[in-house]
Amino acid sequence: MSDLLDVRTESAGDTPTIVVAAVGEVDLGTVDTLRAELHAAAGRAVPPGPLVADLSDVSFFGSAGLTVLMSAHEECAARDIAFRVVAPSRTVLRPLQLTGLDEVLELTASREEALATASASRS
Amino acid sequence: MTETQPPTHEVGAQDDIELRLGANLVHLPVIRSVAASIAMRADFDLDAIADLRLAVDEACSTLITRAEPGSTMVCRFTIDDAELRFSGAVVSSAGEAPSTASFGWRVLTTLADSASSWIEPGAHNGQRNWVHIELAKRKPAFT
């Protein structure tokens, strides 16, 4: 709906891995794009995943984004798919920490780390 | 018809900055920019500026989702020696103050040094009320 947020889904190689990468500002006005993309990806993902939400290039992240991440987390958990969030910046980490969701979601500092099979679930 | 009386607190001093804009989510980026710019000029550090941007965004998101369609939101930034204060208000047919159980309110209250929301009954015994959210962030201490 706007140029503020661009969300793209990529499949990495022939693994069951799906990466949803967001670029821009996630607020209540733009979050539907991210929700739709993550929901579609979660539906397409094959256990054990992972489904990765790469938020490296997100320059604003409000609580609307938290709700969407939690939905994706629950959707994936129900289907035994690992859901990982790439959150290297304070912009994204801050709201996650303030709400304690950094303890619930599996966060990584880079996409490489999120895709590495060795990075086992912490939750 | 939707542009009625402004919120009842007194019109501020020379340094107050007021924004009036459509109560529409598309305006959130503008409000965030203004908040960041004001915080920057008030000597907040980068982390505090980011926090204020986030807190103001949560406040306005909450207000806009409660506003009458097509109505106007009024935002005011007030700076004094001690703190930067944001207050926002919209006309709403909601009868209750915004939920304090949401992620958004949790983020807002953790980031701000104080925050509150309340309902002000409409002046013309209609059904519409003003919904207010106010928050304050202390200025960085001199070192």
mmCIF file of C-alpha atoms in Angstrom:
data_model
loop_
_atom_site.group_PDB
_atom_site.id
_atom_site.type_symbol
_atom_site.label_atom_id
_atom_site.label_comp_id
_atom_site.label_asym_id
_atom_site.label_seq_id
_atom_site.Cartn_x
_atom_site.Cartn_y
_atom_site.Cartn_z
ATOM 1 C CA MET A 1 0.000 0.000 0.000
ATOM 2 C CA SER A 2 2.929 2.358 0.468
ATOM 3 C CA ASP A 3 6.580 2.869 -0.314
ATOM 4 C CA LEU A 4 7.380 2.940 3.357
ATOM 5 C CA LEU A 5 7.692 -0.793 3.656
ATOM 6 C CA ASP A 6 8.837 -3.337 1.111
ATOM 7 C CA VAL A 7 8.533 -7.020 1.974
ATOM 8 C CA ARG A 8 9.931 -9.833 -0.169
ATOM 9 C CA THR A 9 9.889 -13.563 0.197
ATOM 10 C CA GLU A 10 12.799 -15.655 -1.017
ATOM 11 C CA SER A 11 13.480 -19.345 -0.856
ATOM 12 C CA ALA A 12 17.092 -20.151 -0.095
ATOM 13 C CA GLY A 13 18.340 -22.874 -2.430
ATOM 14 C CA ASP A 14 16.457 -26.149 -2.435
ATOM 15 C CA THR A 15 16.198 -26.292 1.329
ATOM 16 C CA PRO A 16 12.822 -25.944 3.027
ATOM 17 C CA THR A 17 14.047 -22.542 4.121
ATOM 18 C CA ILE A 18 12.017 -19.410 3.413
ATOM 19 C CA VAL A 19 13.252 -15.887 4.099
ATOM 20 C CA VAL A 20 10.852 -12.977 4.391
ATOM 21 C CA ALA A 21 12.880 -9.767 4.249
ATOM 22 C CA ALA A 22 11.412 -6.415 5.210
ATOM 23 C CA VAL A 23 12.900 -3.074 4.223
ATOM 24 C CA GLY A 24 11.521 0.168 5.643
ATOM 25 C CA GLU A 25 9.219 1.209 8.445
ATOM 26 C CA VAL A 26 6.885 -1.191 10.222
ATOM 27 C CA ASP A 27 4.052 0.704 11.880
ATOM 28 C CA LEU A 28 0.313 0.221 12.229
ATOM 29 C CA GLY A 29 -0.179 1.734 8.777
ATOM 30 C CA THR A 30 2.239 -0.577 6.953
ATOM 31 C CA VAL A 31 2.161 -3.754 9.012
ATOM 32 C CA ASP A 32 -0.475 -5.515 6.899
ATOM 33 C CA THR A 33 2.105 -6.061 4.168
ATOM 34 C CA LEU A 34 4.396 -7.878 6.586
ATOM 35 C CA ARG A 35 1.526 -9.842 8.109
ATOM 36 C CA ALA A 36 0.290 -11.062 4.734
ATOM 37 C CA GLU A 37 3.753 -12.034 3.554
ATOM 38 C CA LEU A 38 4.643 -13.900 6.765
ATOM 39 C CA HIS A 39 1.289 -15.645 6.860
ATOM 40 C CA ALA A 40 1.674 -16.834 3.273
ATOM 41 C CA ALA A 41 5.225 -17.989 3.940
ATOM 42 C CA ALA A 42 4.182 -19.872 7.078
ATOM 43 C CA GLY A 43 1.547 -21.661 5.054
ATOM 44 C CA ARG A 44 4.071 -22.645 2.421
ATOM 45 C CA ALA A 45 6.887 -23.616 4.794
ATOM 46 C CA VAL A 46 7.752 -27.279 5.264
ATOM 47 C CA PRO A 47 8.850 -28.653 8.645
ATOM 48 C CA PRO A 48 11.387 -28.224 10.098
ATOM 49 C CA GLY A 49 11.835 -24.932 8.266
ATOM 50 C CA PRO A 50 13.199 -22.561 9.187
ATOM 51 C CA LEU A 51 11.071 -19.597 8.249
ATOM 52 C CA VAL A 52 13.235 -16.527 8.698
ATOM 53 C CA ALA A 53 11.967 -12.977 9.136
ATOM 54 C CA ASP A 54 14.903 -10.783 8.217
ATOM 55 C CA LEU A 55 14.417 -7.360 9.812
ATOM 56 C CA SER A 56 17.993 -6.138 9.241
ATOM 57 C CA ASP A 57 16.839 -3.261 7.054
ATOM 58 C CA VAL A 58 13.904 -2.154 9.147
ATOM 59 C CA SER A 59 14.272 1.465 10.227
ATOM 60 C CA PHE A 60 11.230 1.665 12.479
ATOM 61 C CA PHE A 61 9.479 -1.120 14.356
ATOM 62 C CA GLY A 62 6.371 -0.430 16.405
ATOM 63 C CA SER A 63 4.218 -2.724 18.495
ATOM 64 C CA ALA A 64 2.091 -3.613 15.478
ATOM 65 C CA GLY A 65 5.135 -5.513 14.249
ATOM 66 C CA LEU A 66 5.390 -7.379 17.549
ATOM 67 C CA THR A 67 1.877 -8.716 17.167
ATOM 68 C CA VAL A 68 2.647 -9.944 13.671
ATOM 69 C CA LEU A 69 5.841 -11.689 14.778
ATOM 70 C CA MET A 70 3.951 -13.434 17.565
ATOM 71 C CA SER A 71 1.279 -14.654 15.132
ATOM 72 C CA ALA A 72 3.945 -16.066 12.827
ATOM 73 C CA HIS A 73 5.700 -17.644 15.797
ATOM 74 C CA GLU A 74 2.514 -19.410 16.881
ATOM 75 C CA GLU A 75 1.580 -20.433 13.375
ATOM 76 C CA CYS A 76 5.020 -21.978 12.875
ATOM 77 C CA ALA A 77 5.094 -23.632 16.296
ATOM 78 C CA ALA A 78 1.817 -25.368 15.538
ATOM 79 C CA ARG A 79 3.397 -26.947 12.459
ATOM 80 C CA ASP A 80 6.836 -27.723 13.929
ATOM 81 C CA ILE A 81 8.544 -25.123 11.814
ATOM 82 C CA ALA A 82 11.416 -23.169 13.319
ATOM 83 C CA PHE A 83 10.725 -19.432 13.148
ATOM 84 C CA ARG A 84 13.730 -17.146 13.439
ATOM 85 C CA VAL A 85 13.914 -13.375 13.482
ATOM 86 C CA VAL A 86 17.017 -11.572 12.265
ATOM 87 C CA ALA A 87 17.158 -8.522 14.520
ATOM 88 C CA PRO A 88 20.627 -6.984 14.554
ATOM 89 C CA SER A 89 19.600 -3.403 15.265
ATOM 90 C CA ARG A 90 18.414 -1.618 18.376
ATOM 91 C CA THR A 91 15.463 -0.388 16.328
ATOM 92 C CA VAL A 92 13.961 -3.861 16.295
ATOM 93 C CA LEU A 93 15.501 -5.234 19.479
ATOM 94 C CA ARG A 94 14.251 -2.423 21.694
ATOM 95 C CA PRO A 95 10.502 -3.101 21.401
ATOM 96 C CA LEU A 96 11.136 -6.853 21.600
ATOM 97 C CA GLN A 97 13.069 -6.427 24.835
ATOM 98 C CA LEU A 98 10.578 -4.003 26.359
ATOM 99 C CA THR A 99 7.816 -6.555 25.997
ATOM 100 C CA GLY A 100 9.883 -9.615 26.894
ATOM 101 C CA LEU A 101 9.362 -11.112 23.445
ATOM 102 C CA ASP A 102 13.121 -11.441 23.023
ATOM 103 C CA GLU A 103 12.745 -14.357 25.463
ATOM 104 C CA VAL A 104 9.990 -15.968 23.421
ATOM 105 C CA LEU A 105 11.174 -15.533 19.859
ATOM 106 C CA GLU A 106 14.340 -17.036 18.447
ATOM 107 C CA LEU A 107 16.480 -14.016 17.531
ATOM 108 C CA THR A 108 19.665 -13.994 15.520
ATOM 109 C CA ALA A 109 22.134 -11.261 14.663
ATOM 110 C CA SER A 110 22.470 -12.155 10.977
ATOM 111 C CA ARG A 111 20.687 -13.976 8.204
ATOM 112 C CA GLU A 112 23.597 -16.412 7.947
ATOM 113 C CA GLU A 113 23.141 -17.353 11.560
ATOM 114 C CA ALA A 114 19.417 -17.784 11.079
ATOM 115 C CA LEU A 115 19.983 -20.112 8.149
ATOM 116 C CA ALA A 116 22.663 -22.200 9.808
ATOM 117 C CA THR A 117 21.216 -25.527 10.820
ATOM 118 C CA ALA A 118 23.507 -25.520 13.840
ATOM 119 C CA SER A 119 21.582 -22.635 15.346
ATOM 120 C CA ALA A 120 19.210 -24.794 17.329
ATOM 121 C CA SER A 121 16.068 -23.452 18.904
ATOM 122 C CA ARG A 122 16.625 -21.661 22.181
ATOM 123 C CA SER A 123 13.020 -21.556 23.207
ATOM 124 C CA MET B 1 -18.548 18.608 11.588
ATOM 125 C CA THR B 2 -15.677 16.575 12.880
ATOM 126 C CA GLU B 3 -13.447 19.571 13.520
ATOM 127 C CA THR B 4 -14.804 20.709 16.858
ATOM 128 C CA GLN B 5 -13.188 22.388 19.802
ATOM 129 C CA PRO B 6 -9.540 21.713 20.478
ATOM 130 C CA PRO B 7 -8.607 19.910 23.682
ATOM 131 C CA THR B 8 -9.229 22.018 26.701
ATOM 132 C CA HIS B 9 -5.760 22.413 28.097
ATOM 133 C CA GLU B 10 -4.444 25.904 27.798
ATOM 134 C CA VAL B 11 -2.727 26.959 24.642
ATOM 135 C CA GLY B 12 0.936 26.767 25.386
ATOM 136 C CA ALA B 13 3.764 29.189 25.363
ATOM 137 C CA GLN B 14 5.885 30.292 22.435
ATOM 138 C CA ASP B 15 7.886 27.104 22.394
ATOM 139 C CA ASP B 16 4.998 24.681 22.099
ATOM 140 C CA ILE B 17 4.571 22.954 18.775
ATOM 141 C CA GLU B 18 1.159 21.807 17.688
ATOM 142 C CA LEU B 19 0.314 19.479 14.833
ATOM 143 C CA ARG B 20 -3.188 19.070 13.503
ATOM 144 C CA LEU B 21 -3.636 16.339 10.973
ATOM 145 C CA GLY B 22 -6.143 13.846 9.718
ATOM 146 C CA ALA B 23 -6.556 11.003 12.192
ATOM 147 C CA ASN B 24 -5.128 8.584 9.658
ATOM 148 C CA LEU B 25 -2.364 6.009 9.988
ATOM 149 C CA VAL B 26 -0.653 7.305 6.845
ATOM 150 C CA HIS B 27 0.467 10.337 8.855
ATOM 151 C CA LEU B 28 2.388 8.330 11.457
ATOM 152 C CA PRO B 29 5.774 8.801 9.716
ATOM 153 C CA VAL B 30 5.345 12.585 9.743
ATOM 154 C CA ILE B 31 4.538 12.616 13.439
ATOM 155 C CA ARG B 32 7.550 10.400 14.174
ATOM 156 C CA SER B 33 9.800 12.747 12.218
ATOM 157 C CA VAL B 34 8.538 15.785 14.072
ATOM 158 C CA ALA B 35 8.972 14.012 17.424
ATOM 159 C CA ALA B 36 12.530 13.010 16.543
ATOM 160 C CA SER B 37 13.399 16.465 15.328
ATOM 161 C CA ILE B 38 12.084 18.139 18.468
ATOM 162 C CA ALA B 39 13.904 15.650 20.701
ATOM 163 C CA MET B 40 17.119 16.244 18.788
ATOM 164 C CA ARG B 41 16.899 19.986 19.333
ATOM 165 C CA ALA B 42 16.232 19.365 23.009
ATOM 166 C CA ASP B 43 19.587 17.555 23.221
ATOM 167 C CA PHE B 44 18.268 14.054 23.686
ATOM 168 C CA ASP B 45 20.820 11.401 22.738
ATOM 169 C CA LEU B 46 20.234 9.033 19.823
ATOM 170 C CA ASP B 47 18.775 6.236 21.928
ATOM 171 C CA ALA B 48 16.432 8.609 23.731
ATOM 172 C CA ILE B 49 15.338 10.080 20.395
ATOM 173 C CA ALA B 50 14.556 6.601 19.084
ATOM 174 C CA ASP B 51 12.632 5.831 22.267
ATOM 175 C CA LEU B 52 10.603 8.998 22.012
ATOM 176 C CA ARG B 53 9.831 8.305 18.357
ATOM 177 C CA LEU B 54 8.556 4.879 19.337
ATOM 178 C CA ALA B 55 6.514 6.145 22.302
ATOM 179 C CA VAL B 56 4.862 8.901 20.275
ATOM 180 C CA ASP B 57 4.107 6.439 17.481
ATOM 181 C CA GLU B 58 2.385 4.103 19.932
ATOM 182 C CA ALA B 59 0.364 6.955 21.408
ATOM 183 C CA CYS B 60 -0.773 8.202 18.000
ATOM 184 C CA SER B 61 -1.499 4.708 16.663
ATOM 185 C CA THR B 62 -3.731 4.126 19.655
ATOM 186 C CA LEU B 63 -5.511 7.447 19.182
ATOM 187 C CA ILE B 64 -6.004 7.100 15.432
ATOM 188 C CA THR B 65 -7.584 3.662 15.740
ATOM 189 C CA ARG B 66 -10.135 5.178 18.129
ATOM 190 C CA ALA B 67 -10.820 8.355 16.180
ATOM 191 C CA GLU B 68 -14.014 9.103 14.342
ATOM 192 C CA PRO B 69 -13.471 8.434 10.637
ATOM 193 C CA GLY B 70 -12.528 11.627 8.838
ATOM 194 C CA SER B 71 -11.741 13.509 12.036
ATOM 195 C CA THR B 72 -8.680 15.499 13.047
ATOM 196 C CA MET B 73 -5.979 14.561 15.538
ATOM 197 C CA VAL B 74 -4.351 17.265 17.606
ATOM 198 C CA CYS B 75 -0.800 16.701 18.843
ATOM 199 C CA ARG B 76 1.169 19.068 21.011
ATOM 200 C CA PHE B 77 4.819 18.976 21.974
ATOM 201 C CA THR B 78 5.848 21.014 24.998
ATOM 202 C CA ILE B 79 9.401 21.468 26.156
ATOM 203 C CA ASP B 80 10.512 22.964 29.430
ATOM 204 C CA ASP B 81 13.706 22.789 31.443
ATOM 205 C CA ALA B 82 12.909 19.372 32.788
ATOM 206 C CA GLU B 83 11.118 17.379 30.142
ATOM 207 C CA LEU B 84 9.599 16.976 26.717
ATOM 208 C CA ARG B 85 5.883 16.385 26.876
ATOM 209 C CA PHE B 86 3.649 15.025 24.159
ATOM 210 C CA SER B 87 -0.111 15.211 24.295
ATOM 211 C CA GLY B 88 -2.475 13.953 21.644
ATOM 212 C CA ALA B 89 -6.233 13.916 21.342
ATOM 213 C CA VAL B 90 -8.891 12.700 18.955
ATOM 214 C CA VAL B 91 -12.662 12.836 18.826
ATOM 215 C CA SER B 92 -14.060 9.393 19.397
ATOM 216 C CA SER B 93 -17.334 7.648 19.969
ATOM 217 C CA ALA B 94 -15.498 5.248 22.277
ATOM 218 C CA GLY B 95 -16.596 5.519 25.874
ATOM 219 C CA GLU B 96 -13.552 3.963 27.463
ATOM 220 C CA ALA B 97 -9.935 4.980 27.710
ATOM 221 C CA PRO B 98 -7.541 2.937 25.531
ATOM 222 C CA SER B 99 -6.596 -0.525 26.772
ATOM 223 C CA THR B 100 -3.546 -0.595 28.973
ATOM 224 C CA ALA B 101 -3.051 -4.325 28.381
ATOM 225 C CA SER B 102 -1.724 -4.060 24.813
ATOM 226 C CA PHE B 103 1.866 -4.445 23.617
ATOM 227 C CA GLY B 104 1.625 -0.850 22.476
ATOM 228 C CA TRP B 105 0.743 0.524 25.882
ATOM 229 C CA ARG B 106 3.478 -1.580 27.486
ATOM 230 C CA VAL B 107 6.038 -0.188 25.083
ATOM 231 C CA LEU B 108 4.771 3.344 25.619
ATOM 232 C CA THR B 109 4.803 3.238 29.412
ATOM 233 C CA THR B 110 8.224 1.621 29.565
ATOM 234 C CA LEU B 111 9.740 4.203 27.257
ATOM 235 C CA ALA B 112 8.196 7.290 28.772
ATOM 236 C CA ASP B 113 8.883 8.566 32.257
ATOM 237 C CA SER B 114 5.165 9.080 32.686
ATOM 238 C CA ALA B 115 2.119 8.329 30.572
ATOM 239 C CA SER B 116 -1.613 8.513 30.952
ATOM 240 C CA SER B 117 -4.769 8.297 28.914
ATOM 241 C CA TRP B 118 -8.236 9.483 29.691
ATOM 242 C CA ILE B 119 -11.620 10.338 28.255
ATOM 243 C CA GLU B 120 -13.046 13.823 28.230
ATOM 244 C CA PRO B 121 -16.775 13.903 27.621
ATOM 245 C CA GLY B 122 -17.834 15.964 24.614
ATOM 246 C CA ALA B 123 -18.894 19.505 25.371
ATOM 247 C CA HIS B 124 -22.148 19.411 23.446
ATOM 248 C CA ASN B 125 -23.811 16.494 25.218
ATOM 249 C CA GLY B 126 -23.382 14.477 22.049
ATOM 250 C CA GLN B 127 -21.989 10.962 22.113
ATOM 251 C CA ARG B 128 -18.525 12.004 21.022
ATOM 252 C CA ASN B 129 -15.711 12.265 23.494
ATOM 253 C CA TRP B 130 -12.148 13.430 23.360
ATOM 254 C CA VAL B 131 -9.661 10.636 23.950
ATOM 255 C CA HIS B 132 -6.374 11.930 25.329
ATOM 256 C CA ILE B 133 -2.940 10.383 25.675
ATOM 257 C CA GLU B 134 -0.131 12.253 27.324
ATOM 258 C CA LEU B 135 3.445 11.214 27.902
ATOM 259 C CA ALA B 136 6.608 12.845 29.146
ATOM 260 C CA LYS B 137 10.267 12.101 28.804
ATOM 261 C CA ARG B 138 12.827 13.782 31.040
ATOM 262 C CA LYS B 139 15.546 15.743 29.364
ATOM 263 C CA PRO B 140 19.028 14.314 29.659
ATOM 264 C CA ALA B 141 20.767 15.457 32.812
ATOM 265 C CA PHE B 142 23.665 17.841 32.470
ATOM 266 C CA THR B 143 26.982 16.129 33.082
#
